[in-house]
CSV table of C-alpha atoms in Angstrom, one decimal:
chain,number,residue,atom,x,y,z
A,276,UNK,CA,0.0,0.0,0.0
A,277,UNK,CA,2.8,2.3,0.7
A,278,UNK,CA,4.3,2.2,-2.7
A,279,UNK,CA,0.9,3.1,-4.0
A,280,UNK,CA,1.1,5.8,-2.2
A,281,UNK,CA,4.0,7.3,-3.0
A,282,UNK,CA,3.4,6.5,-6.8
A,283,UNK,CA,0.0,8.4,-6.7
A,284,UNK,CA,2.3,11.2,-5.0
A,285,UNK,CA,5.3,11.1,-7.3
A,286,UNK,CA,2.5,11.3,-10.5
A,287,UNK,CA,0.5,14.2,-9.1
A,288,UNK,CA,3.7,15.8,-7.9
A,289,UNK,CA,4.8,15.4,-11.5
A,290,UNK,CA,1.6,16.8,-13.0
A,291,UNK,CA,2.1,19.8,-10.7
A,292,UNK,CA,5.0,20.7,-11.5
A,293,UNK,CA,4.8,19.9,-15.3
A,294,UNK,CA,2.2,22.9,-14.7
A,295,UNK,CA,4.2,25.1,-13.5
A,296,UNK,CA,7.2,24.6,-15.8
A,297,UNK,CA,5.1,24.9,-19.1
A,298,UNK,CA,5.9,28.6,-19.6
A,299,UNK,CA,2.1,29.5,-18.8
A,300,UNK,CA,2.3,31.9,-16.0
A,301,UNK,CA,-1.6,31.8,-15.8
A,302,UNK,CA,-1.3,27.8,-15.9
A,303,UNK,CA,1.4,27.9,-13.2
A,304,UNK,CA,-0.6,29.9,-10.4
A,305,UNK,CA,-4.5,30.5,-11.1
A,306,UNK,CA,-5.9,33.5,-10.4
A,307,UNK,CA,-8.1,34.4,-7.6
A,308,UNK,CA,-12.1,35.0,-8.5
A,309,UNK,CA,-13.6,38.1,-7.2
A,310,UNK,CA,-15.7,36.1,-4.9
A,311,UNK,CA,-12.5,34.8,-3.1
A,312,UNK,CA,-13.4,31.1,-4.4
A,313,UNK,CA,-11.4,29.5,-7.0
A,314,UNK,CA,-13.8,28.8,-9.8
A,315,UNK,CA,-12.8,27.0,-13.2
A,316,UNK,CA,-14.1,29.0,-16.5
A,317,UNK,CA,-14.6,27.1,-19.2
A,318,UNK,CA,-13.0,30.0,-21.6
A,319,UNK,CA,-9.7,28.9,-19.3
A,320,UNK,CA,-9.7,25.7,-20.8
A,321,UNK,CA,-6.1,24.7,-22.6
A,322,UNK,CA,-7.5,22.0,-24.8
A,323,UNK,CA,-7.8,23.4,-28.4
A,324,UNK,CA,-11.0,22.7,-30.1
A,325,UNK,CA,-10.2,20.4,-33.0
A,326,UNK,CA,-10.4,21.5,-36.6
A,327,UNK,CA,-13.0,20.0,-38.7
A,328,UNK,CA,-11.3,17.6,-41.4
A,329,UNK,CA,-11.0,19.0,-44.4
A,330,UNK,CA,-12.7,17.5,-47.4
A,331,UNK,CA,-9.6,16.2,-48.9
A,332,UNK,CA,-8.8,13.9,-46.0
A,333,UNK,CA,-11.9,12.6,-45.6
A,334,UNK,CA,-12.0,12.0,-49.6
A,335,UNK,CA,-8.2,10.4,-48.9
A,336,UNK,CA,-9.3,8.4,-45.9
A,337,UNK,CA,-12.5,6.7,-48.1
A,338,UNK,CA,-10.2,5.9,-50.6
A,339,UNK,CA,-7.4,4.4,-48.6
A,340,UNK,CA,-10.2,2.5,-46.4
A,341,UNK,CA,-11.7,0.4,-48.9
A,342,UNK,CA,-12.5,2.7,-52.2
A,343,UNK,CA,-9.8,2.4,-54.4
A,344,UNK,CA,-10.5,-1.1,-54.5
A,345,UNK,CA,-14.3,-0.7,-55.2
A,346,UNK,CA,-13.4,1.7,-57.9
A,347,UNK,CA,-10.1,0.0,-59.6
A,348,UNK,CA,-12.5,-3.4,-60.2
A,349,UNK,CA,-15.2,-1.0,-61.6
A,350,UNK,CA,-12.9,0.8,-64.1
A,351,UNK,CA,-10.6,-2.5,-65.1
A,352,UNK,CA,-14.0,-4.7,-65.9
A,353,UNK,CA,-15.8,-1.9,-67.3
A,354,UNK,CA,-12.9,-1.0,-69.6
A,355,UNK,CA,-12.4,-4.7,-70.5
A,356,UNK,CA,-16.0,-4.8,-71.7
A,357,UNK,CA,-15.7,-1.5,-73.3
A,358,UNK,CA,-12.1,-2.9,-75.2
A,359,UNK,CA,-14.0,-6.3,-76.4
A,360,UNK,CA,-17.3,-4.1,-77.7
A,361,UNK,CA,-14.5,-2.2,-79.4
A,362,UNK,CA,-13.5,-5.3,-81.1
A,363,UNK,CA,-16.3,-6.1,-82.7
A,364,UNK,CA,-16.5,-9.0,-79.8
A,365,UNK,CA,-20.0,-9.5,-78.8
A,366,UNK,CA,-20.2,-9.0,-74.9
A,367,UNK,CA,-23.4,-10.1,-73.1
A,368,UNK,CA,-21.6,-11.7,-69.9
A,369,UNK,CA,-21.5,-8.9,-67.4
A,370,UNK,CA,-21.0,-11.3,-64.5
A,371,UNK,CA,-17.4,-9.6,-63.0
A,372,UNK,CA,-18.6,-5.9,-64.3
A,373,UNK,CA,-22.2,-6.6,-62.4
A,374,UNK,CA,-20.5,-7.8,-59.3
A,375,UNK,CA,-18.2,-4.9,-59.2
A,376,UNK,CA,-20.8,-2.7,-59.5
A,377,UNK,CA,-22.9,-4.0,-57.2
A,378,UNK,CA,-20.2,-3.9,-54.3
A,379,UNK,CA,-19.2,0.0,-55.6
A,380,UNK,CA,-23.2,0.1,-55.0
A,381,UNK,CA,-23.1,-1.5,-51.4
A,382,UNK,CA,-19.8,0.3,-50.7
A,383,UNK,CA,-20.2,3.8,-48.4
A,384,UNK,CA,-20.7,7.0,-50.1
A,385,UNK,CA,-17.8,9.5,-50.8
A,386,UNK,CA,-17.8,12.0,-48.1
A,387,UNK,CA,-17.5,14.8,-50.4
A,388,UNK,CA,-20.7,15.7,-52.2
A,389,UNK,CA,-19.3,16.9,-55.3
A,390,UNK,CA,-17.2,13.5,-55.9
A,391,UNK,CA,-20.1,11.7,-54.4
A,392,UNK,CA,-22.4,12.7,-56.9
A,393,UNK,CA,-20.3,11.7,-60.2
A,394,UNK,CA,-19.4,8.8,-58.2
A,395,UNK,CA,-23.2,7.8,-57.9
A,396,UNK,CA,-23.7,9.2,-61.5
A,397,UNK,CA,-20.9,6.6,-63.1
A,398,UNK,CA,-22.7,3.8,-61.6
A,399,UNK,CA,-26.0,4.7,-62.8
A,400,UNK,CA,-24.7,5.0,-66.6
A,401,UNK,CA,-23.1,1.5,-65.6
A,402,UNK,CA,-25.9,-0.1,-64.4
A,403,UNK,CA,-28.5,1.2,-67.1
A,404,UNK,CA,-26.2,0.9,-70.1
A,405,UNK,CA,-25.7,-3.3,-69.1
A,406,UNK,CA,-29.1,-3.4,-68.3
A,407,UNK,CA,-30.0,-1.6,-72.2
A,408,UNK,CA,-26.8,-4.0,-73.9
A,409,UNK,CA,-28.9,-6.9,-72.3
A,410,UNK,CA,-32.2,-6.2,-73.2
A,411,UNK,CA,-31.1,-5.6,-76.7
A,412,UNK,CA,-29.2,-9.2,-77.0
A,413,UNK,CA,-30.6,-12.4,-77.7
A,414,UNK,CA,-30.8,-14.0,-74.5
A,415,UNK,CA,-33.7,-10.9,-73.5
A,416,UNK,CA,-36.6,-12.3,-72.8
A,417,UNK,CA,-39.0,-11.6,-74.3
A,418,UNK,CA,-36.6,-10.9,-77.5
A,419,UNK,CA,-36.6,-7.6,-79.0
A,420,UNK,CA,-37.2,-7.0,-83.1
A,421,UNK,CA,-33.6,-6.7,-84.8
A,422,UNK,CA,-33.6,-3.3,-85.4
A,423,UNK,CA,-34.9,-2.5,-81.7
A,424,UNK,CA,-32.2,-4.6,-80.3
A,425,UNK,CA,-29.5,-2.7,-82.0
A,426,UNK,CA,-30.8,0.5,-81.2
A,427,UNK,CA,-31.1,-0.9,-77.4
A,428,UNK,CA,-27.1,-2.6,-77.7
A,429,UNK,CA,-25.9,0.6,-79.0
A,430,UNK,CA,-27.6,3.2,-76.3
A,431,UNK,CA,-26.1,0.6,-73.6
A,432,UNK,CA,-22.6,0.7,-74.5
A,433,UNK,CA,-23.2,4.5,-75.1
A,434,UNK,CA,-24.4,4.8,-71.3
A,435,UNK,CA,-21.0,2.7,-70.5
A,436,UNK,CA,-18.8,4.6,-72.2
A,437,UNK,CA,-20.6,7.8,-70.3
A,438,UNK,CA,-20.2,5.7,-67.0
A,439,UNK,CA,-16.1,5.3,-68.6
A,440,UNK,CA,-15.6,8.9,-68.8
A,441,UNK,CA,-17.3,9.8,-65.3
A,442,UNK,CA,-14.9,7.6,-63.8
A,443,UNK,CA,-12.7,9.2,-65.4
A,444,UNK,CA,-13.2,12.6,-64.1
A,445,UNK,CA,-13.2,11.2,-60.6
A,446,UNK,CA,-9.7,9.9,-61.1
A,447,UNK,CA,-9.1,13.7,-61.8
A,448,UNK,CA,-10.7,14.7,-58.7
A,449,UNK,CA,-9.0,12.0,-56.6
A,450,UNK,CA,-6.3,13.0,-57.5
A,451,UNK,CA,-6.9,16.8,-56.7
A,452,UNK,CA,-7.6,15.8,-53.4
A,453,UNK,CA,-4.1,14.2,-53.4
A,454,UNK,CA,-4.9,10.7,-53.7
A,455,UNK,CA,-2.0,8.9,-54.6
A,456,UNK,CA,-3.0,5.5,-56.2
A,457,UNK,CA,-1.1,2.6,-56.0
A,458,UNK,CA,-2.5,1.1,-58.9
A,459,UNK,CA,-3.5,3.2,-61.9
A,460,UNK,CA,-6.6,1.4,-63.3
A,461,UNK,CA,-6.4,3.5,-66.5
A,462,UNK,CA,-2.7,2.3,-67.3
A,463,UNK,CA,-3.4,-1.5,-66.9
């Protein structure tokens, strides 16, 4: 018990004289109140009040947390359907493009409303330009007339190719915020 004692002393000793030394003269000895009892006011209080975060970390923080990962899948399957439309290849299996955009879908939202809101608008173009390649190809049910189904095929991969260059443009905000990707989808 003794030792705890004099442990308990020693650490508010410490803190005491920490206090004092700190170069605050009004931190060293506090002032009396014009009552004549000490009272604490909380404008005395050294504890800064924390800056809010500014955009760009938070825009940093969602992509180091989980988001470049969500949107590196998007843009390499979405590209690789884009390059084998390209190629005169048709392209009605969507399975890896659909399952990354459904977990871009699931994934938390940017928290910056500007980036946010291309964000959201690339996956919309995704989602409805598959959804218009799919209904325009021969496995739609119930099939569309020729002519429709081209029409639908070629609005779909327009949509994608919108959904491309949105991505895009958030690489270039990203990368404003100072995002600094380890992998560069658009080079692969």
């Amino acid at each position: 018990m003794r030792a705890r004692e004099c442990a308990l002393v020693l650490t508010v000793g410490s803190a005491i004289l920490l206090s004092g030394c700190s170069g605050d003269p009004e931190a060293a000895a506090p002032s009396p109140s014009p009552s004549g009892s000490r009272s604490v006011s909380p404008s005395a209080s050294r504890t800064p009040t924390p800056e809010p975060t500014p955009a760009s970390a938070l825009v940093i923080l969602w992509y180091g947390q989980g988001g470049s990962e969500r949107y590196n899948e998007l843009v390499g399957h979405a590209r690789a359907a884009q390059s084998l439309h390209k190629q005169d290849r048709v392209v009605i299996d969507f399975q890896y493009l659909s399952e990354a955009l459904r977990a871009a879908e699931a994934y938390e939202q940017i928290p910056d409303a500007p980036t946010q809101k291309v964000w959201a608008s690339a996956l919309k173009q995704t989602r409805s330009g598959m959804a218009s390649v799919l209904a325009g190809s021969s496995l739609a049910v119930p099939p569309l007339p020729e002519d429709e189904a081209r029409d639908a095929q070629a609005r779909g991969w327009e949509k994608i190719g919108k959904g491309l260059a949105e991505l895009k443009d958030l690489d270039a905000r990203f990368r404003a915020f100072g995002v600094l990707p380890l992998k560069d989808p658009w080079t692969a």
